[in-house]
């Protein structure tokens, strides 16, 4: 579909509010973390609500409360709540948890039990959090996971809805999604080309609107990002655009009832062509005025430091709040091991780069206050107070790390810069974006065998330095480091191998 | 840079003419082919001009006459003509050809001698071709190669300009571009960040305007596509936007003098992010109204069958003529051998797909009438009469072949779908675009060892068929073939290997 000029003038009123000039953070609280981590604690309405207090006075503007995966963490009347089938008096091997590995049952039960006991007492944590967020001038949102696939390799898992279990014919890749073993979890996603699937999900949207007074509703299409039969995504995408339009129309009605504007958001894949090819045409939804908040993001396997923000802005237009989604993990490439996590310095790097490229928000996913959290959790308060604005990032040490994209449409050729194997005397180039001017820049490589003859940053020679610290995240074998000239924006590293070998990690760090 | 709505209204008058509703072909005649292939033939003004006659009454609309590489094929007063330093009475080992391999000297001399002898007789072939094109209601263009690098591994080659030889300091990667051996030809390209380089090229633009009365001037940035120091492309791109603006302003003046509109065109890399990252922001130039004809194209190594036309249209807008550039070679991936060429059926496939995705033109590069030509040259007249419109392609056999992108910015991760190695029982997906509905579709794979357990097209099972022909281009070992359901637009092939092996070629053929 081609956008014509008339489309630009066919936008609903909600869109005409330009994005706030000041950038800030958006934070996603997932649908299980609080219930797991607060299990067994004495609970009052105040103790529930006070969870939100830690975000008051930070750069967090939107607090996006994820309230469902296949089941809801509240007492839904239209979907199965997480405690459906739970017997609080029975042991951990009760039917609900029987398919769960014995060592995982007690953990799963924590979520279920906490949510169940709140419901028993008539406490709705989402209502409390929304109210507390408003009191702190945070903007409360509900985030709805549109196709969550946790545990689908276990069809009997306590996490699954009756609707999903009852309708294998609604799955995305039906010819590969029966039996206990599956080629790929994503084969078992709902196929949104079925009207029954769309309607089933729309009922939860309606319930959210009725139940909660939020500033915005996010449709999280990135849990898990695959919603159509391979090859049918463009037709599917047209159906989704209709679905998003229906959601926007519903919010238009609720805006009148609530007396304030209600935004619609969407989380979509990180690169425009992939998003379109997966039927998740967020740029079109923004241009049509259907969504007012668009988050571009990898799925989960790694933060994606090189999100093409400028391209999204051109495609999605100036009126949408364009939000750059971070994930907690950090990998230079998919099979890199061991698994590592972002820390304050790598988040600063990603945030500085993405804000300088025009993102209106840095969106934190899986950056929660415990368990699923930064390993340097002592820096969490600083992260919440620094990483949403360039002025608060200025002058602080940051790291720009080459990572990769973890989401591609079926058949789309997938690429990553790393690892890179080099013959003797061979040249290689790497590319990363360093945000605003970075002084005292250090170029760091993880080398296996390889020895570097010459290395340049944007054409300028770099000088080897010794005795640099070995920061985390980082390679167990440590870095080789070079002093680089100051850099701003795009950095291209050109290097020549003196001895053959492999490069596994590339970063530029500085202040 | 972000486009704002006011930009849409700041376009010069030339832009306001919408692209012609009817699609058609554009044909590039390179700057040496005619001179090589007509060498030694008796030449009259009529024999020169009659070269154009073969394109009369075909679907060719723009005839783009390439008139320079580093030297000009006409008697330029501002650049070196190709015959500079040529002594017609001296043998082939005269200084001009001394660095050329002995077996290549006679060939090179043909170009030089033909061009020289025409100039001696006061015949300017470009003037004659432009006039003849007009008589046939073809639209004559001049195409200017902006950074041609043929033979730069031989710094003394007859093809090089004195300016290039005299200024190694103006090269793109100066630290790698001295000596007879170079890492990459593209290191020796001019670096357009130097004002002297831009001015030198602008002088030829001025001469073209003065010398020839054309309908359009094309800036061919894809010979060879690399114009800035690695890492400096975005700053460079801003300078190029200024350069393109200056060219458009010059054409505005000449429009008044000539009394007709003169379009500005550009050839840029095939994918938007790569184009931007190389400083070739054709979409911006189109949005700003600086170019009216935008050709997206691979460099040379293979036709790129999956040009993202829809994305370009969104970025570049509706007012530009969006032209999909074909090359003559066809490779499934870069190291595939032997080298093969497109034939009528593969061009039909690419053209049908690209036109159905919204291209206004199919642009033929290296599809000339001899030598650099389709191997099935007997089909050239048909190609010129069929491949510019969907209605003339309808009902004719065509082949859609998976290829790859041959141009990436430095450090940009490069990907291709093929070759694909598969373990036993492993699944793989491939993606290609098949244009309008394709009936009697055959799915063809080149397999090495691999045996296929199951294969589906957009989810539908395909049935093996025997005894299919082994068409060219195609693998020497032949294809394995399956009968596929009818397909339209995107096709995703899902297959599972029964035995491990490799897949080298994927295509869908049909009528």
CSV table of C-alpha atoms in Angstrom, one decimal, chain B residues 106-266:
chain,number,residue,atom,x,y,z
B,106,UNK,CA,43.4,-4.4,-29.9
B,107,UNK,CA,40.0,-4.5,-28.1
B,108,UNK,CA,40.6,-1.3,-26.1
B,109,UNK,CA,41.9,0.4,-29.3
B,110,UNK,CA,38.6,-0.3,-31.0
B,111,UNK,CA,36.7,1.9,-28.6
B,112,UNK,CA,39.3,4.6,-28.7
B,113,UNK,CA,39.7,4.6,-32.5
B,114,UNK,CA,36.0,4.6,-33.3
B,115,UNK,CA,35.4,7.5,-31.0
B,116,UNK,CA,38.5,9.4,-32.3
B,117,UNK,CA,37.6,8.9,-35.9
B,118,UNK,CA,34.1,10.1,-35.4
B,119,UNK,CA,35.4,13.2,-33.7
B,120,UNK,CA,37.9,13.7,-36.5
B,121,UNK,CA,35.0,13.8,-38.9
B,122,UNK,CA,33.0,16.2,-36.7
B,123,UNK,CA,30.4,13.5,-36.0
B,124,UNK,CA,29.0,13.6,-32.5
B,125,UNK,CA,27.1,10.3,-32.1
B,126,UNK,CA,25.2,11.5,-29.0
B,127,UNK,CA,23.7,14.4,-30.9
B,128,UNK,CA,22.7,12.0,-33.6
B,129,UNK,CA,21.2,9.5,-31.2
B,130,UNK,CA,19.3,12.2,-29.3
B,131,UNK,CA,17.8,13.5,-32.5
B,132,UNK,CA,16.9,10.0,-33.8
B,133,UNK,CA,15.4,9.1,-30.5
B,134,UNK,CA,13.1,12.1,-30.6
B,135,UNK,CA,12.0,11.2,-34.1
B,136,UNK,CA,10.9,7.8,-32.8
B,137,UNK,CA,9.2,9.4,-29.8
B,138,UNK,CA,11.8,7.9,-27.5
B,139,UNK,CA,12.9,10.1,-24.6
B,140,UNK,CA,16.6,10.8,-24.9
B,141,UNK,CA,18.7,11.0,-21.8
B,142,UNK,CA,22.3,11.4,-21.0
B,143,UNK,CA,23.6,9.2,-18.2
B,144,UNK,CA,26.8,10.3,-16.4
B,145,UNK,CA,28.8,7.8,-14.5
B,146,UNK,CA,29.9,9.6,-11.4
B,147,UNK,CA,32.8,7.5,-10.2
B,148,UNK,CA,33.7,4.8,-12.7
B,149,UNK,CA,36.5,2.4,-11.6
B,150,UNK,CA,37.1,0.1,-14.5
B,151,UNK,CA,40.8,-0.9,-14.6
B,152,UNK,CA,41.8,1.0,-11.5
B,153,UNK,CA,44.1,-1.9,-10.5
B,154,UNK,CA,46.1,-0.6,-13.5
B,155,UNK,CA,46.8,3.1,-12.7
B,156,UNK,CA,48.2,3.6,-16.2
B,157,UNK,CA,45.2,2.2,-18.1
B,158,UNK,CA,44.1,4.2,-21.1
B,159,UNK,CA,40.7,4.5,-19.4
B,160,UNK,CA,41.8,6.8,-16.6
B,161,UNK,CA,41.6,10.6,-16.5
B,162,UNK,CA,44.6,12.8,-15.8
B,163,UNK,CA,42.7,14.3,-12.9
B,164,UNK,CA,42.3,10.9,-11.3
B,165,UNK,CA,46.0,10.0,-11.9
B,166,UNK,CA,47.1,13.4,-10.6
B,167,UNK,CA,45.2,13.3,-7.3
B,168,UNK,CA,45.7,10.1,-5.3
B,169,UNK,CA,44.9,12.4,-2.3
B,170,UNK,CA,41.3,12.6,-3.5
B,171,UNK,CA,40.7,8.9,-3.3
B,172,UNK,CA,38.2,7.3,-1.0
B,173,UNK,CA,40.6,5.0,1.0
B,174,UNK,CA,44.0,6.7,0.5
B,175,UNK,CA,45.7,4.4,2.9
B,176,UNK,CA,44.9,1.4,0.8
B,177,UNK,CA,45.0,2.8,-2.7
B,178,UNK,CA,48.6,3.2,-3.8
B,179,UNK,CA,50.7,0.7,-5.8
B,180,UNK,CA,49.6,-1.7,-8.5
B,181,UNK,CA,47.7,-4.0,-6.3
B,182,UNK,CA,44.7,-2.9,-4.4
B,183,UNK,CA,42.5,-4.6,-1.8
B,184,UNK,CA,39.4,-3.5,-3.5
B,185,UNK,CA,38.8,-1.4,-6.7
B,186,UNK,CA,36.4,0.8,-4.7
B,187,UNK,CA,39.2,2.0,-2.5
B,188,UNK,CA,40.4,4.1,-5.5
B,189,UNK,CA,37.1,5.8,-6.1
B,190,UNK,CA,37.0,9.6,-5.9
B,191,UNK,CA,36.1,10.9,-2.5
B,192,UNK,CA,33.3,13.4,-3.1
B,193,UNK,CA,33.8,15.1,0.2
B,194,UNK,CA,36.5,17.1,-1.6
B,195,UNK,CA,35.0,20.3,-3.2
B,196,UNK,CA,37.5,19.9,-6.0
B,197,UNK,CA,36.1,16.5,-6.8
B,198,UNK,CA,32.5,17.8,-6.8
B,199,UNK,CA,33.5,20.8,-8.9
B,200,UNK,CA,35.4,18.6,-11.4
B,201,UNK,CA,32.3,16.5,-11.9
B,202,UNK,CA,30.0,19.4,-12.0
B,203,UNK,CA,31.9,20.8,-15.0
B,204,UNK,CA,30.9,17.8,-17.0
B,205,UNK,CA,27.3,18.2,-16.0
B,206,UNK,CA,27.5,21.8,-17.3
B,207,UNK,CA,29.0,20.6,-20.5
B,208,UNK,CA,26.3,18.0,-21.0
B,209,UNK,CA,23.7,20.7,-20.6
B,210,UNK,CA,25.3,23.0,-23.1
B,211,UNK,CA,26.2,20.3,-25.6
B,212,UNK,CA,23.1,18.2,-25.7
B,213,UNK,CA,19.3,18.8,-25.8
B,214,UNK,CA,18.1,15.9,-23.7
B,215,UNK,CA,14.9,15.1,-21.8
B,216,UNK,CA,16.8,14.1,-18.7
B,217,UNK,CA,20.2,13.8,-17.1
B,218,UNK,CA,20.9,10.8,-15.0
B,219,UNK,CA,23.6,10.9,-12.3
B,220,UNK,CA,24.7,7.3,-12.2
B,221,UNK,CA,26.0,6.9,-8.6
B,222,UNK,CA,26.1,3.1,-9.1
B,223,UNK,CA,29.2,3.2,-11.2
B,224,UNK,CA,30.6,2.2,-8.8
B,225,UNK,CA,28.5,3.2,-5.7
B,226,UNK,CA,31.2,4.1,-3.2
B,227,UNK,CA,32.0,7.8,-2.9
B,228,UNK,CA,33.2,8.6,0.6
B,229,UNK,CA,35.7,7.4,3.2
B,230,UNK,CA,34.3,4.6,5.2
B,231,UNK,CA,32.4,6.1,8.1
B,232,UNK,CA,32.1,9.5,6.5
B,233,UNK,CA,29.2,8.7,4.3
B,234,UNK,CA,26.5,10.6,6.1
B,235,UNK,CA,28.4,13.9,6.1
B,236,UNK,CA,29.2,13.1,2.5
B,237,UNK,CA,25.6,12.4,1.7
B,238,UNK,CA,24.7,15.9,2.9
B,239,UNK,CA,27.2,17.3,0.5
B,240,UNK,CA,25.8,15.1,-2.3
B,241,UNK,CA,22.3,16.4,-1.6
B,242,UNK,CA,23.8,19.9,-2.1
B,243,UNK,CA,25.4,18.7,-5.3
B,244,UNK,CA,22.2,17.2,-6.6
B,245,UNK,CA,20.4,20.4,-5.7
B,246,UNK,CA,22.9,22.4,-7.7
B,247,UNK,CA,22.4,20.0,-10.7
B,248,UNK,CA,18.6,20.5,-10.4
B,249,UNK,CA,19.0,24.2,-10.3
B,250,UNK,CA,21.2,24.1,-13.5
B,251,UNK,CA,18.5,22.0,-15.2
B,252,UNK,CA,15.9,24.5,-14.2
B,253,UNK,CA,17.8,27.1,-16.1
B,254,UNK,CA,18.2,24.9,-19.1
B,255,UNK,CA,14.5,24.0,-19.1
B,256,UNK,CA,13.8,27.7,-19.9
B,257,UNK,CA,16.4,27.8,-22.6
B,258,UNK,CA,15.3,24.5,-24.2
B,259,UNK,CA,11.6,25.2,-23.8
B,260,UNK,CA,10.8,21.8,-22.4
B,261,UNK,CA,11.1,20.1,-19.0
B,262,UNK,CA,14.3,18.4,-18.2
B,263,UNK,CA,14.2,15.7,-15.6
B,264,UNK,CA,17.0,14.8,-13.2
B,265,UNK,CA,17.6,11.1,-12.4
B,266,UNK,CA,19.8,9.1,-10.1
